[in-house]
Amino acid sequence: MQSWEHFPHEADMGVRGRGDSMVEAFAQAALALTAVVTDLTVVRPRQLITIHCQAPDPELLLADWLNALVFEMSSRRMLFVRFQVDIEDTRLTASAWGEPVDPARHHPAVEVKGATYTELRVAQEAGGHWVAQAVVDV
Amino acid sequence: METNQFERVAEHQWRIEPRGDMRVPGIVYASEQLLRDMDQKVHEQVCNVASLPGIVKASYAMPDAHWGYGFPIGGVAAFDAGEGGVVSAGGVGFDISCGVRTLHTGLQRAELEPVKPRLADLLADIIPAGVGSKGRLRLNGAQMDAMLSGGAQWAVEQGYGLAADLERIEERGCMAGADPSAVSDHAKKRQRAEMGTLGSGNHYLEVQHVTAVYDPGTARVFGIRVGDVVVSIHCGSRGLGHQIGTEFLKAMVTAAPEHGLTLPDRELACAPIDSALGRSYLAAMRAGINCALANRQILTHLARQAFEQLVSNADLTLLYDVSHNTCKLEEHVLDGEKRSLYVHRKGATRAFGPDHTDIPAALRAVGQPVLVGGTMGTASYILTGTRDAEARSFGSACHGAGRSMSRHQATRKWRGQSVVSELAERGILVRSPSLRGVAEEAPGAYKDVAAVVDASDQAGLARKVAKLEPMVCVKG
């Protein structure tokens, strides 16, 4: 079971991913991040980039992962729509597929400044599935 | 929030007695209605900030306070380095030195009305705004470092604007103590194409007209009359500031145990001012302030170009430029003793009163202009700092309306196109690359800015001078 959603924050927006594993939940949270900016159905997975990050615990690793994507979106002016995440201990390696921002087609609503530690949570729920969430500053 | 968690010490002043780990009291300035409408998280965050080492006097929240990151947005707190005081990346925020500058135009509303649609289109064309937009300027490594050291002074040297502009910017346009080498390559890379861009979200460039003057004497000194057209720019340090905030938040969380800090909330990540990490953050954050000041200076230059093309007698001069996400070393008198304090203002405007030496000479008799941004459908306000604010809030006041509704709720309630059409019927022309962005920023998603400004005035934090209403709004 994989899914993503947004949850409300007074000034900004929460991103939440769910999956059968932590890596699936991280990938779904990344989809929720892109969906803060634009409609996922209009982004095409045409270019691949690789991302590496490292943090002392899974929650800080999630924040790092989302922030690495924010950095790539901002510095490359791209949007990403497909993710393959691997986590080994404190290290994350991921592939992200996307394309350059095209304002005429993507109508990007808002840029994300960074992932925060507010409502930051990575956990395995009672039913066995994983949740990965954070509020992002826009 | 429930009012019974506070002691009402004055009509607009609500106190939380120190308890638990709190080292100082919490004080919220607000009307009863604004306080009731605030999220309970504001109470929690004011108390958490009050527990940080080296905090002096009180942990404050301004009338527009809302749920922030560690610190409430609208939070003010001062720390003494000599008492183990800390500096907090969350207490400054991701958008370092985000702020507002307002420019006179020398024009009256009636003169501008005929060219308003063309001006709106031209501004939208000239001002890079929104996700994926790029500035026309590209900085190499040496130029980036010069910009981070020099701020708006650097921008003026490069031909963006006039030397006279610098007089009307906090720190005269250049924050001292910035060290470009404390800013990561990632942060610089993120900024490469972002100089002179507006950004998105609640950032804007507005052409406004003065619809009311409340304090004619001060308005005269500020050069503001009813009917005047002004330009206000709200934006910050762009990708560079965001990246500095992100990186130091993580560094401060990770280093907290070795600094002996137990954080009630990871967002309160901080480091002793007197530590390598604290000093490094201050040096990088100050470079971020310079980036924001340079950015607003370049945007000013672009606005001037647009006006020059359409209205030959326009003369855009700077009224003032304020930053509302900063930590600055300032002198304040506590119990009769002058102290050097690191004042964090997260979503709060510096509001120094008359005679303060940091205010430009021409304005010094009446106090610092406090520029409070509203929404594209309501109003913005100009206030002036008071002497009382120095004792009440380390010389700080509100910064804006503050959201009352999440972006998610706003997009379910409004359609961008109808917001644009309704505002156009009222004579307000909105130009934005994103209709969803417009819906998220719908005026109804914000608190009543008039109530926030009135509460600041009545609490004695700043005094109302004039009201500005939008004519043109360029949004990202």
XYZ file of C-alpha atoms in Angstrom:
614
model
C 0.000 0.000 0.000
C 1.509 3.301 -1.086
C -0.061 6.725 -0.857
C 0.678 10.361 -0.153
C -1.304 13.291 1.172
C -1.000 16.840 2.403
C -1.941 17.807 5.917
C -2.720 21.340 7.034
C -0.383 23.735 8.791
C -1.469 27.287 9.600
C 1.087 29.037 7.395
C 2.604 26.258 5.328
C 1.899 22.690 4.272
C 2.493 19.187 5.618
C 3.657 16.361 3.351
C 2.978 12.740 4.303
C 3.948 9.513 2.571
C 2.835 5.979 3.431
C 4.216 2.645 2.272
C 4.902 -0.942 3.163
C 8.503 0.003 3.948
C 10.370 3.074 5.095
C 11.808 3.635 1.613
C 8.341 3.510 0.057
C 7.079 6.040 2.585
C 10.068 8.301 1.773
C 9.332 8.052 -1.969
C 5.652 8.858 -1.381
C 6.560 11.846 0.816
C 8.655 13.105 -2.117
C 5.583 12.880 -4.380
C 3.637 14.907 -1.797
C 6.480 17.476 -1.908
C 6.215 17.887 -5.695
C 2.422 18.108 -5.343
C 2.879 21.194 -3.127
C 4.301 22.880 -6.220
C 2.264 21.405 -9.081
C -0.168 18.769 -10.305
C 1.775 15.481 -10.503
C 0.036 14.390 -13.703
C 1.653 17.174 -15.739
C 5.255 16.353 -14.787
C 7.099 13.943 -17.093
C 9.920 11.688 -15.823
C 12.415 12.514 -18.568
C 15.689 13.183 -16.758
C 17.336 11.209 -14.003
C 19.364 12.644 -11.151
C 20.966 10.867 -8.195
C 20.763 12.043 -4.606
C 22.840 11.044 -1.578
C 22.265 12.090 1.989
C 23.146 11.068 5.488
C 21.709 11.870 8.933
C 21.951 10.394 12.424
C 18.343 9.135 12.652
C 15.472 8.299 10.263
C 13.564 11.524 10.958
C 16.529 13.774 10.281
C 17.195 11.619 7.230
C 13.666 12.320 5.943
C 14.200 16.061 6.433
C 17.547 15.737 4.639
C 15.955 13.802 1.769
C 13.221 16.384 1.286
C 15.753 19.207 1.587
C 18.026 17.549 -0.976
C 15.050 17.512 -3.359
C 14.275 21.153 -2.561
C 17.890 21.986 -3.393
C 17.757 20.078 -6.694
C 14.395 21.610 -7.647
C 15.732 25.073 -6.897
C 19.254 24.896 -8.329
C 18.315 22.837 -11.432
C 14.872 24.443 -11.852
C 13.327 20.996 -12.179
C 10.303 19.127 -10.878
C 10.487 15.429 -10.009
C 7.755 12.849 -10.250
C 9.290 9.374 -9.890
C 11.544 8.199 -7.081
C 13.554 5.116 -6.219
C 14.885 5.276 -2.665
C 17.401 3.024 -0.912
C 18.374 3.386 2.714
C 21.253 1.650 4.413
C 21.751 2.562 8.062
C 22.087 6.335 8.124
C 22.680 6.731 4.393
C 20.118 7.357 1.694
C 20.717 6.949 -2.026
C 17.968 7.803 -4.455
C 17.137 8.248 -8.090
C 14.690 10.977 -9.017
C 13.156 11.420 -12.469
C 11.662 14.677 -13.637
C 11.954 17.559 -16.087
C 12.782 21.280 -16.184
C 10.071 23.596 -14.876
C 7.838 24.893 -17.657
C 5.620 27.577 -16.080
C 3.186 27.472 -19.019
C 2.537 23.760 -18.536
C 3.220 23.179 -14.835
C 1.606 26.353 -13.437
C 3.782 25.978 -10.319
C 1.841 27.364 -7.360
C 4.610 28.009 -4.878
C 8.255 27.190 -4.288
C 9.282 25.228 -1.221
C 11.926 26.966 0.910
C 12.822 23.955 3.003
C 11.583 20.961 4.970
C 11.221 21.735 8.666
C 11.346 19.560 11.778
C 7.750 20.434 12.624
C 5.450 17.378 12.760
C 8.506 15.469 11.567
C 7.799 11.783 12.004
C 9.035 8.493 10.566
C 7.389 5.447 12.131
C 5.944 2.025 11.531
C 2.235 2.103 12.379
C 0.271 -0.604 14.206
C -0.956 -2.071 10.903
C 2.663 -2.565 9.789
C 2.835 0.208 7.195
C 5.276 3.092 7.399
C 4.560 6.787 7.579
C 7.041 9.586 6.784
C 5.924 13.194 7.235
C 7.095 16.771 7.775
C 5.842 20.325 7.399
C 7.520 22.201 4.544
C 8.043 25.962 4.583
C 6.666 27.692 1.483
C -6.331 30.088 22.600
C -8.149 30.286 25.912
C -7.497 33.612 27.628
C -7.427 31.980 31.078
C -3.880 30.732 30.421
C -2.718 34.336 30.700
C -2.708 37.150 33.194
C -4.071 40.229 31.477
C -1.657 42.892 32.671
C -2.947 45.572 30.293
C -5.695 45.817 27.681
C -3.372 44.420 24.987
C -0.735 42.639 27.075
C -1.093 39.003 28.162
C 1.477 37.454 30.489
C 2.487 33.855 31.131
C 4.183 33.419 34.508
C 7.432 31.434 34.334
C 6.891 27.781 35.179
C 8.695 24.533 34.514
C 11.818 25.237 32.492
C 10.870 28.821 31.645
C 13.609 31.263 32.644
C 11.561 34.387 31.932
C 7.853 35.154 31.501
C 6.042 35.002 28.169
C 4.240 38.103 26.931
C 1.757 38.213 24.054
C 0.600 41.591 22.724
C -2.874 41.272 21.230
C -6.494 42.259 21.489
C -8.704 39.707 23.223
C -10.153 38.640 19.870
C -6.738 38.202 18.206
C -5.527 36.205 21.198
C -8.597 33.940 21.091
C -8.031 33.367 17.370
C -4.372 32.370 17.821
C -3.392 28.730 17.641
C -2.636 27.074 21.004
C 0.798 26.325 19.537
C 1.688 30.021 19.983
C 1.402 29.608 23.771
C 3.539 26.475 23.674
C 6.179 28.091 21.475
C 6.360 31.305 23.531
C 6.968 29.124 26.624
C 9.571 26.987 24.847
C 11.536 30.053 23.734
C 11.379 31.327 27.339
C 13.288 28.201 28.387
C 16.335 28.816 26.169
C 19.664 29.649 27.868
C 20.608 33.295 28.240
C 17.195 34.725 27.329
C 16.595 38.063 29.012
C 13.463 39.798 30.240
C 10.724 37.910 28.391
C 9.734 35.788 25.393
C 7.434 37.972 23.295
C 4.781 37.418 20.643
C 3.430 40.195 18.434
C -0.281 40.655 17.598
C 0.087 38.734 14.310
C 1.678 35.703 16.007
C 0.964 32.269 14.619
C 2.295 28.740 14.739
C 5.897 28.805 13.539
C 8.963 26.598 13.695
C 10.333 26.475 17.218
C 9.762 30.192 17.634
C 6.272 31.466 16.899
C 6.043 33.598 13.767
C 5.731 37.015 15.364
C 8.221 35.993 18.068
C 10.826 38.306 19.612
C 13.515 37.173 22.044
C 16.846 38.652 23.163
C 19.850 36.739 24.445
C 22.965 37.773 26.345
C 26.129 36.053 25.078
C 27.773 36.596 28.471
C 25.028 34.607 30.199
C 25.358 31.583 27.930
C 22.881 33.042 25.457
C 22.092 31.226 22.229
C 21.440 32.045 18.606
C 18.747 30.020 16.864
C 18.412 29.306 13.138
C 14.701 28.662 13.705
C 14.440 31.960 15.579
C 15.452 33.742 12.387
C 13.625 31.470 9.972
C 14.312 29.970 6.571
C 13.833 33.224 4.699
C 16.615 35.234 6.322
C 15.959 38.988 6.261
C 12.654 38.659 4.468
C 11.262 42.159 4.576
C 9.365 45.017 3.015
C 10.542 48.160 1.302
C 8.315 51.005 0.234
C 9.139 53.554 -2.445
C 7.561 56.901 -3.169
C 6.736 57.441 -6.852
C 6.027 61.178 -6.915
C 2.729 60.315 -8.629
C -0.906 60.730 -7.697
C -3.424 57.971 -8.227
C -5.282 59.859 -10.946
C -2.086 60.169 -12.997
C -1.417 56.456 -12.851
C -4.908 55.068 -13.472
C -4.798 55.484 -17.285
C -1.584 53.440 -17.598
C -2.326 50.961 -14.822
C -3.016 47.909 -17.043
C 0.129 48.546 -19.101
C 2.165 49.072 -15.942
C 0.855 45.804 -14.495
C 1.850 43.909 -17.639
C 5.247 45.592 -17.817
C 6.052 44.918 -14.151
C 4.999 41.278 -14.580
C 7.284 41.084 -17.589
C 10.277 42.784 -15.986
C 10.150 41.269 -12.470
C 11.104 37.573 -12.460
C 8.514 35.899 -10.215
C 7.386 32.408 -9.376
C 8.863 28.918 -9.436
C 11.523 28.369 -12.077
C 11.962 32.067 -12.876
C 15.514 33.317 -13.319
C 17.092 36.681 -12.716
C 19.009 38.307 -15.547
C 22.095 38.595 -13.379
C 24.584 35.745 -12.942
C 27.274 36.059 -10.291
C 30.643 34.309 -10.451
C 32.328 33.206 -7.226
C 34.076 36.494 -6.498
C 30.978 38.539 -7.326
C 28.833 36.315 -5.106
C 31.215 36.876 -2.196
C 31.272 40.639 -2.823
C 27.459 40.670 -2.825
C 27.326 38.676 0.431
C 29.739 41.127 2.077
C 28.283 44.300 0.625
C 24.489 43.861 0.454
C 22.597 46.774 -1.079
C 25.812 48.830 -1.056
C 27.274 46.279 -3.460
C 24.128 46.464 -5.610
C 24.365 50.267 -5.817
C 28.056 49.989 -6.776
C 26.973 47.664 -9.603
C 24.577 50.311 -10.899
C 21.365 49.078 -9.266
C 19.886 52.184 -7.751
C 21.240 55.258 -6.062
C 23.576 55.954 -3.168
C 20.738 57.917 -1.546
C 18.740 54.672 -1.303
C 21.201 53.313 1.238
C 20.320 55.965 3.815
C 16.828 54.486 3.983
C 17.800 50.858 4.576
C 18.468 49.256 7.960
C 22.244 48.979 8.506
C 22.633 51.475 5.623
C 22.188 48.582 3.276
C 25.173 46.557 4.475
C 25.095 44.184 7.439
C 28.466 44.185 9.177
C 30.046 40.910 10.278
C 28.990 38.890 7.231
C 31.442 36.220 6.153
C 30.877 34.707 2.696
C 33.179 31.794 3.592
C 30.629 30.725 6.258
C 28.052 30.247 3.458
C 28.135 26.801 1.846
C 28.733 26.154 -1.841
C 25.242 24.645 -1.970
C 23.695 27.891 -0.746
C 25.694 29.910 -3.275
C 24.785 27.509 -6.073
C 21.108 27.851 -5.220
C 21.425 31.625 -5.487
C 23.270 31.702 -8.802
C 20.235 32.537 -10.946
C 18.096 34.072 -8.209
C 19.439 37.610 -7.801
C 16.685 40.077 -8.564
C 13.867 37.536 -8.338
C 10.717 37.966 -6.291
C 10.039 34.375 -5.276
C 6.552 33.041 -4.613
C 4.100 32.420 -1.779
C 3.285 35.598 0.116
C 5.977 37.639 -1.666
C 4.850 40.428 -3.931
C 5.531 43.713 -5.625
C 2.556 46.032 -5.267
C 1.702 49.434 -6.626
C -0.409 50.994 -3.887
C -2.125 54.276 -3.142
C -2.432 56.036 0.195
C -6.070 55.934 1.291
C -5.812 57.269 4.835
C -3.409 59.233 6.990
C -3.804 58.816 10.761
C -0.865 60.892 11.934
C -0.414 63.910 9.638
C 2.727 65.183 11.390
C 4.624 61.921 10.998
C 3.201 61.351 7.517
C 4.605 64.729 6.480
C 8.071 63.693 7.672
C 7.693 60.365 5.844
C 6.539 62.260 2.720
C 3.160 60.502 2.534
C -0.150 62.153 1.554
C -3.575 60.736 0.736
C -3.712 59.913 -2.979
C 0.034 59.300 -3.319
C 1.121 56.251 -5.280
C 3.820 54.088 -3.685
C 5.487 50.783 -4.553
C 6.033 48.098 -1.921
C 8.242 45.045 -2.352
C 7.998 42.032 -0.035
C 10.672 39.369 -0.445
C 13.809 37.984 1.145
C 17.113 36.220 0.658
C 15.797 33.679 -1.846
C 17.429 30.255 -2.193
C 20.625 31.303 -0.442
C 18.878 32.214 2.798
C 16.695 29.094 2.673
C 19.733 26.884 2.239
C 21.635 28.572 5.103
C 18.590 28.060 7.350
C 18.252 24.406 6.339
C 21.922 23.571 6.868
C 22.346 25.333 10.201
C 19.086 23.909 11.558
C 20.534 20.429 11.068
C 23.993 21.405 12.374
C 22.453 22.960 15.504
C 20.198 19.957 16.201
C 23.100 17.576 15.752
C 25.478 19.605 17.952
C 22.935 20.342 20.720
C 24.126 17.517 23.045
C 27.757 18.589 22.846
C 26.684 22.131 23.720
C 24.786 20.711 26.699
C 21.447 21.840 25.263
C 18.254 19.858 25.813
C 15.698 21.058 23.279
C 11.971 20.846 24.049
C 11.400 20.902 20.277
C 14.018 20.174 17.591
C 12.925 23.263 15.685
C 14.329 25.300 18.579
C 17.765 24.198 17.416
C 20.293 26.723 18.620
C 23.934 27.080 19.556
C 25.703 29.221 22.147
C 26.493 32.618 20.624
C 29.955 32.087 22.046
C 30.693 28.838 20.175
C 32.261 28.036 16.815
C 28.865 26.991 15.415
C 27.100 30.045 16.828
C 29.699 32.389 15.356
C 29.602 30.575 12.044
C 25.807 30.841 11.862
C 25.889 34.562 12.692
C 28.475 35.151 9.943
C 26.409 33.183 7.401
C 23.080 34.679 8.527
C 24.506 38.190 8.148
C 25.610 37.283 4.622
C 21.990 36.149 4.089
C 20.790 39.564 5.279
C 23.071 41.201 2.707
C 21.677 38.913 0.017
C 18.128 40.010 0.857
C 19.096 43.691 0.910
C 20.879 43.347 -2.456
C 17.898 41.484 -3.875
C 15.375 44.137 -2.863
C 17.766 46.769 -4.255
C 17.885 45.054 -7.658
C 14.093 44.664 -7.686
C 13.851 48.396 -6.945
C 16.014 49.073 -9.974
C 13.725 46.917 -12.137
C 10.624 48.709 -10.823
C 12.233 52.048 -11.681
C 12.878 50.837 -15.230
C 9.224 49.876 -15.639
C 7.934 53.218 -14.354
C 10.417 55.172 -16.477
C 9.123 53.478 -19.622
C 5.511 54.455 -18.965
C 5.395 57.550 -16.775
C 8.069 60.130 -17.549
C 7.569 62.128 -14.345
C 7.791 59.156 -11.975
C 10.550 59.451 -9.398
C 10.952 56.356 -7.267
C 12.712 57.218 -4.009
C 13.042 55.005 -1.002
C 10.865 55.650 2.054
C 12.372 52.762 4.021
C 13.387 49.091 3.969
C 12.693 46.788 6.936
C 13.707 43.184 7.544
C 11.464 40.975 9.654
C 13.457 37.707 9.952
C 16.738 38.531 11.649
C 18.986 38.232 14.661
C 20.859 41.449 15.382
C 23.270 42.598 18.063
C 21.696 45.696 19.601
C 22.056 47.808 22.702
C 19.063 47.919 25.009
C 18.625 49.338 28.478
C 17.530 46.783 31.076
C 16.880 47.921 34.634
C 18.851 51.088 33.928
C 21.837 49.194 32.546
C 22.907 49.273 28.902
C 23.312 45.713 27.580
C 24.434 44.278 24.233
C 21.850 41.683 23.236
C 21.226 39.359 20.303
C 17.636 40.172 19.391
C 15.798 37.549 17.331
C 12.838 38.809 15.352
C 11.017 35.999 13.571
C 8.197 37.620 11.653
C 8.520 40.842 13.628
C 9.626 44.294 12.488
C 12.243 46.394 14.207
C 10.383 49.484 15.430
C 12.866 51.902 16.987
C 11.403 55.059 18.462
C 12.312 58.717 17.922
C 15.936 59.812 18.352
C 17.409 56.342 17.924
C 20.745 56.775 16.161
C 20.077 53.844 13.788
C 17.242 55.800 12.148
C 18.102 58.031 9.142
C 18.603 61.642 10.244
C 15.675 62.900 8.170
C 13.257 60.587 10.006
C 14.870 60.484 13.423
C 12.523 62.977 15.067
C 9.461 60.767 14.491
C 10.798 57.208 14.705
C 11.506 54.380 12.314
C 8.969 53.597 9.589
C 7.390 50.195 10.295
C 6.115 48.687 7.045
C 3.370 46.112 7.526
C 2.302 44.092 4.501
C -1.284 43.028 3.985
C -2.883 40.900 1.296
C -3.545 41.698 -2.357
C -7.168 42.505 -1.576
C -6.978 44.389 1.702
C -4.448 46.974 2.803
C -0.917 47.518 3.996
C 0.053 49.980 6.692
C 2.854 52.327 7.564
C 3.454 52.768 11.267
C 6.201 54.454 13.225
C 8.311 53.099 16.059
C 7.766 54.342 19.592
C 10.075 54.909 22.554
C 7.779 52.681 24.600
C 8.403 49.731 22.262
C 12.038 49.693 23.328
C 10.925 48.815 26.868
C 7.982 46.654 25.769
C 9.429 44.473 23.000
C 13.077 45.419 22.441
C 11.786 47.895 19.854
C 9.663 45.469 17.799
C 6.193 45.402 16.288
C 4.035 43.245 14.005
C 5.026 42.369 10.431
C 1.885 41.406 8.540
C -1.525 39.887 8.661
C -0.601 36.264 9.249
C -2.602 33.433 7.756
C -5.847 32.329 9.305
C -6.372 29.431 6.913
C -4.034 26.803 5.481
C -3.127 26.822 1.774
C -5.009 23.565 1.443
C -8.238 25.061 2.798
C -7.772 28.160 0.652
C -7.555 26.193 -2.602
C -10.740 24.324 -1.709
C -12.552 27.551 -0.964
C -11.403 29.775 -3.844
C -10.499 29.486 -7.524
C -7.548 31.617 -8.651
C -9.394 32.976 -11.687
C -12.340 34.205 -9.647
C -10.016 35.856 -7.108
C -8.284 37.675 -10.006
C -11.646 38.714 -11.555
C -13.147 39.917 -8.284
C -10.071 41.996 -7.507
C -10.036 43.419 -11.067
C -13.623 44.615 -10.554
C -12.364 46.510 -7.509
C -9.590 48.074 -9.596
C -6.802 45.794 -8.319
C -4.859 44.156 -11.140
C -3.173 40.875 -10.184
C -0.434 39.391 -12.349
C 0.827 35.928 -11.440
C 2.127 32.909 -13.359
C 0.058 30.599 -11.131
C -3.688 30.713 -10.543
C -3.374 28.093 -7.818
C -0.795 30.337 -6.165
C -3.326 33.189 -6.284
C -6.013 30.974 -4.703
C -3.617 29.963 -1.918
C -2.920 33.646 -1.285
C -6.590 34.738 -1.449
C -7.181 37.741 0.822
C -9.742 35.752 2.810
C -7.069 33.246 3.885
C -5.442 35.924 6.035
C -6.282 37.507 9.358
C -7.678 41.006 9.397
C -4.523 43.101 9.024
C -6.387 46.165 10.350
C -7.010 44.370 13.657
C -3.318 43.408 13.882
C -2.199 46.967 13.199
C -4.734 48.440 15.633
C -3.540 46.056 18.346
C 0.104 47.051 17.694
C -0.902 50.701 17.940
C -2.983 50.242 21.085
C -0.315 48.081 22.733
C 2.135 50.941 22.178
C 4.496 48.914 19.967
C 4.173 51.265 16.975
C 1.849 54.097 16.004
C -0.377 54.062 12.924
C 0.618 56.614 10.275
C -1.019 55.682 6.967
C -3.015 53.052 5.123
C -2.091 51.792 1.645
C -4.425 49.938 -0.712
C -3.268 47.947 -3.726
C -3.710 48.981 -7.376
C -1.409 46.410 -8.984
C -0.062 43.210 -7.440
C 2.687 41.119 -9.036
C 2.837 37.698 -7.322
C 5.133 34.738 -7.823
